[in-house]
Coordinates of C-alpha atoms in Angstrom, one line a residue:
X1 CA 151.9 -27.6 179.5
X2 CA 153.4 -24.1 180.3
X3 CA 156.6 -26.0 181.7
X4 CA 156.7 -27.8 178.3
X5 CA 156.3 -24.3 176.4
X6 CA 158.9 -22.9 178.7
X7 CA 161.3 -26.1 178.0
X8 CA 161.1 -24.9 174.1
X9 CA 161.2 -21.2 174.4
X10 CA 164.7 -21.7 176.4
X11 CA 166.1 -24.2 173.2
X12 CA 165.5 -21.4 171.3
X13 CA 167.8 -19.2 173.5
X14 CA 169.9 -21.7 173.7
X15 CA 170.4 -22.3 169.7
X16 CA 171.2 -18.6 169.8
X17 CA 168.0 -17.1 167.8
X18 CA 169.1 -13.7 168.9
X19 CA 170.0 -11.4 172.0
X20 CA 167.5 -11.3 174.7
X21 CA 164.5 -8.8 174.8
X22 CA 162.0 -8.3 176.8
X23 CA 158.8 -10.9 176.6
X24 CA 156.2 -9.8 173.6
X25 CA 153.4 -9.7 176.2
X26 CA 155.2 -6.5 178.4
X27 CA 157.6 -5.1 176.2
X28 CA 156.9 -1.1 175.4
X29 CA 156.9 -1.6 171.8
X30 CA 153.4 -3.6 171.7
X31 CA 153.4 -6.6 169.3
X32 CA 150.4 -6.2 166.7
X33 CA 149.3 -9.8 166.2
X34 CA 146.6 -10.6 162.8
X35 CA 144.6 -13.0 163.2
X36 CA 144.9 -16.6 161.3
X37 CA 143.8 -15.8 157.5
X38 CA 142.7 -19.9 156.9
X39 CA 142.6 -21.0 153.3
X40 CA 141.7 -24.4 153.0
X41 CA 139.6 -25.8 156.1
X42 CA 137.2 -29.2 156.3
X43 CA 133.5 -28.4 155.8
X44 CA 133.0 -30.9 158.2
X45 CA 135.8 -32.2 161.2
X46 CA 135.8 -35.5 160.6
X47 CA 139.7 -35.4 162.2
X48 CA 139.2 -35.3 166.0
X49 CA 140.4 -38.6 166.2
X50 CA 143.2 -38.3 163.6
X51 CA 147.0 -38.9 164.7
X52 CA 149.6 -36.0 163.2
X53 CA 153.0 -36.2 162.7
X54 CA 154.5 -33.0 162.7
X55 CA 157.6 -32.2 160.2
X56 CA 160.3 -30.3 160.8
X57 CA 159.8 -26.2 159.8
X58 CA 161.3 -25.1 157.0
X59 CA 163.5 -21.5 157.9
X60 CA 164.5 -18.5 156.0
X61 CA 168.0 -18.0 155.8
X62 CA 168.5 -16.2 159.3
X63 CA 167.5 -19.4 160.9
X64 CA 168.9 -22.7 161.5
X65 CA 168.1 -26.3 161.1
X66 CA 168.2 -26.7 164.9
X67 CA 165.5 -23.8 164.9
X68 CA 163.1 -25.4 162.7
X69 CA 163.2 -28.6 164.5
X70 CA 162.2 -26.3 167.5
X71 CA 159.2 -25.0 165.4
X72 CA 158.0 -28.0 164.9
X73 CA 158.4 -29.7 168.7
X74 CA 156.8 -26.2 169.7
X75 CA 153.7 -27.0 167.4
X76 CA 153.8 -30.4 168.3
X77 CA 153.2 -29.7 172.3
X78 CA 150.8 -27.0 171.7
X79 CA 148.8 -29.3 169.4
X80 CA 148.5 -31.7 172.1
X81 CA 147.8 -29.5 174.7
X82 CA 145.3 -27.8 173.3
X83 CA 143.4 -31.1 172.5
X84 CA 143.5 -30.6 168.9
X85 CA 144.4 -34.3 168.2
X86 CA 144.8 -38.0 170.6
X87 CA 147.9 -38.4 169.0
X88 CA 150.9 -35.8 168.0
X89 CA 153.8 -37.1 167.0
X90 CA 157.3 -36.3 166.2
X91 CA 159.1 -36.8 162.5
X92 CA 162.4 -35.9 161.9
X93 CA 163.3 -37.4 158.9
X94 CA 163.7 -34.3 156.1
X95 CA 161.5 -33.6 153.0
X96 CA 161.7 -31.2 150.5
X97 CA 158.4 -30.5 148.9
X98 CA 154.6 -32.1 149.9
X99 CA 155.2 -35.6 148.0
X100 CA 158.2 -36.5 150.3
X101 CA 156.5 -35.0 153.4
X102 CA 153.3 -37.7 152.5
X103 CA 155.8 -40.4 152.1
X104 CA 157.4 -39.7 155.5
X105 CA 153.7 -39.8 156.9
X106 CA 152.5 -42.8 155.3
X107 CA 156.0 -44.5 156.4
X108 CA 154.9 -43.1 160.0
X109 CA 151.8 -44.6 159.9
X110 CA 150.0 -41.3 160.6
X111 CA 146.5 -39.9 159.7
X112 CA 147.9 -36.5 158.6
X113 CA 150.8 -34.7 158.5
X114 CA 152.2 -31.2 159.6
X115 CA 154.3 -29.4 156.9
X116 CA 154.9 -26.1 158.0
X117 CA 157.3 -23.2 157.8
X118 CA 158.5 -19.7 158.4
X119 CA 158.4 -17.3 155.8
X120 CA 159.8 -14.5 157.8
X121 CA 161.7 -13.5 161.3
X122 CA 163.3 -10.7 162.1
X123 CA 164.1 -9.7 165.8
X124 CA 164.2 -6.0 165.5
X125 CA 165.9 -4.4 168.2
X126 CA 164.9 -2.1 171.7
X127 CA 162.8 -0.2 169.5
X128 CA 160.7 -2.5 167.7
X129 CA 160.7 -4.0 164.0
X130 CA 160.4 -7.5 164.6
X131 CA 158.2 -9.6 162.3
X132 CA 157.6 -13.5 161.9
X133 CA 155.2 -14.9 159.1
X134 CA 154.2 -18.1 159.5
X135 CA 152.5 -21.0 157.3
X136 CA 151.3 -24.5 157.9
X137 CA 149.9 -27.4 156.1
X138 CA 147.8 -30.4 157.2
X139 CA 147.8 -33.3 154.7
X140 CA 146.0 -36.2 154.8
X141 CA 148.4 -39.0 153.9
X142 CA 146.2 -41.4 152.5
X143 CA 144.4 -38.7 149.8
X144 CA 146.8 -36.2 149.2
X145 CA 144.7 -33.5 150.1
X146 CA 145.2 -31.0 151.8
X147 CA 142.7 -30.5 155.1
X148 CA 144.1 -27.1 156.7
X149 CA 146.3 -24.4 155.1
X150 CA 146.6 -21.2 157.4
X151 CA 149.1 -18.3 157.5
X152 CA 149.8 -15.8 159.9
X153 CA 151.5 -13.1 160.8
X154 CA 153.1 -11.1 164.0
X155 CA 154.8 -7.9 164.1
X156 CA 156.2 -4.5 165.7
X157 CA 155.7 -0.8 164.8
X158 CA 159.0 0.6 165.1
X159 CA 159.5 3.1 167.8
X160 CA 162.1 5.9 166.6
X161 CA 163.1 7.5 169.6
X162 CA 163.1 11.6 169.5
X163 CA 165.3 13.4 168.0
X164 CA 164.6 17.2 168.0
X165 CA 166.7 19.7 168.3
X166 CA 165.7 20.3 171.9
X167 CA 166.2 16.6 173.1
X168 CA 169.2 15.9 171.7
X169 CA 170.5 19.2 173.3
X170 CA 169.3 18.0 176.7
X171 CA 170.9 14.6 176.1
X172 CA 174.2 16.3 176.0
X173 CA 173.7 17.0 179.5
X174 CA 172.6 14.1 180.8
X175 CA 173.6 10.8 181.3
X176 CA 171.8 7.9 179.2
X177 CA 169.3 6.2 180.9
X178 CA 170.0 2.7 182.4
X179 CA 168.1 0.3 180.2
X180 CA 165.9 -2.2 181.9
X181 CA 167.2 -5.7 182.1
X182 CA 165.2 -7.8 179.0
X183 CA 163.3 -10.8 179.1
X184 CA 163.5 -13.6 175.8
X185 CA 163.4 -13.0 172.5
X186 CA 160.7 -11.5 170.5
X187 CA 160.8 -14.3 167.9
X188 CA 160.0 -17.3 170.1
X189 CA 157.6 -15.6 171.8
X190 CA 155.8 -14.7 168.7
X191 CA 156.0 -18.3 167.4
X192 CA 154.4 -19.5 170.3
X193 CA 151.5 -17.3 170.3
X194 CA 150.7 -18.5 166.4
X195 CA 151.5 -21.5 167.5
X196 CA 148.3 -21.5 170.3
X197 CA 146.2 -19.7 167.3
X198 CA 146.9 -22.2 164.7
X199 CA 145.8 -24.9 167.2
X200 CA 142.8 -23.3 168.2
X201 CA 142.1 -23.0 164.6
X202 CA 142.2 -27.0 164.3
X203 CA 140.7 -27.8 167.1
X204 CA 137.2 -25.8 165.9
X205 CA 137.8 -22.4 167.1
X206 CA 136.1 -19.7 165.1
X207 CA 137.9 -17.2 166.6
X208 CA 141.5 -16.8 168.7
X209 CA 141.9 -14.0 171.2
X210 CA 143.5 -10.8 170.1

């Protein structure tokens, strides 16, 4: 499973999501992560056995096509390794709004289907400001109704580095400090932790880690 995750994390480096920064788990501007805010759930989870195919993410303008497929093959491994479903498919065919996305699912042959996207990413930089705001649908294909709508959200306090009078005075006689080498990008790092949090969710968690 954490091969699989690792797999994904590096497509995102690899379709250029942004420069490289250090991991959100050990980077000195702490990531503030809220907890899943769920606004349509099942009363009873009568879905354990359900199959799910997962759509491709829709993306704000700073993000790619390539990305959102990315999204969506992250959600799809996580899903299944957390045991949230028997079956997690795959769909790549596009949709525009929730009537297309129930066709593509009933075509599929799947219990329910994943329509999910991101509202929001910004990288920030060394000093902090990145942000991601994430939503997700589950549909059942043969109602219409949906089972699961959550949102989330992940994000950085910016870190303004001094500027007094006095430091930048001693800056003028001293030589920058070296900056440590940086691990992967914020973003994809915050994706995958909503990603693990939204599948809890599914799976019957009342709660996910903070």
């Amino acid at each position: 499973m954490r091969k699989v995750i690792a797999i994904v994390l590096m497509g995102f480096l690899l379709a250029g999501c942004a420069p490289g920064q250090k991991n959100w788990a050990s980077r000195p501007v702490e990531v503030r992560k809220n907890s899943p805010v769920v606004f349509i759930f099942p009363e009873v989870n009568t879905y354990q056995e359900a199959t799910v195919g997962v759509l491709s993410f829709q993306v704000p303008g700073n993000m790619n096509r390539e990305q959102g497929e990315g999204v969506a093959m992250l959600f799809k491994d996580v899903l299944l390794g957390k045991q949230a479903f028997p079956k997690v498919l795959r769909l790549e065919a596009p949709y525009r709004d929730i009537e297309e996305a129930l066709a593509i699912g009933r075509k599929a042959k799947v219990d329910l289907v994943l329509a999910g996207k991101v509202s929001y990413a910004l990288e920030g930089s060394q000093f902090g400001g990145g942000r991601v705001e994430v939503a997700t649908r589950l549909l059942n294909v043969h109602t219409g109704n949906t089972v699961w709508y959550i949102e989330q959200s992940m994000d950085q306090p910016v870190a303004y580095p001094k500027s007094s009078t006095l430091s930048r005075f001693v800056a003028a006689f001293n030589p920058p400090d070296i900056k440590p080498s940086q691990g992967g990008p914020v973003v994809p790092n915050m994706l995958a932790q909503v990603a693990f949090d939204m599948a809890e969710v599914m799976a019957g968690a009342k709660s996910v880690s903070r």
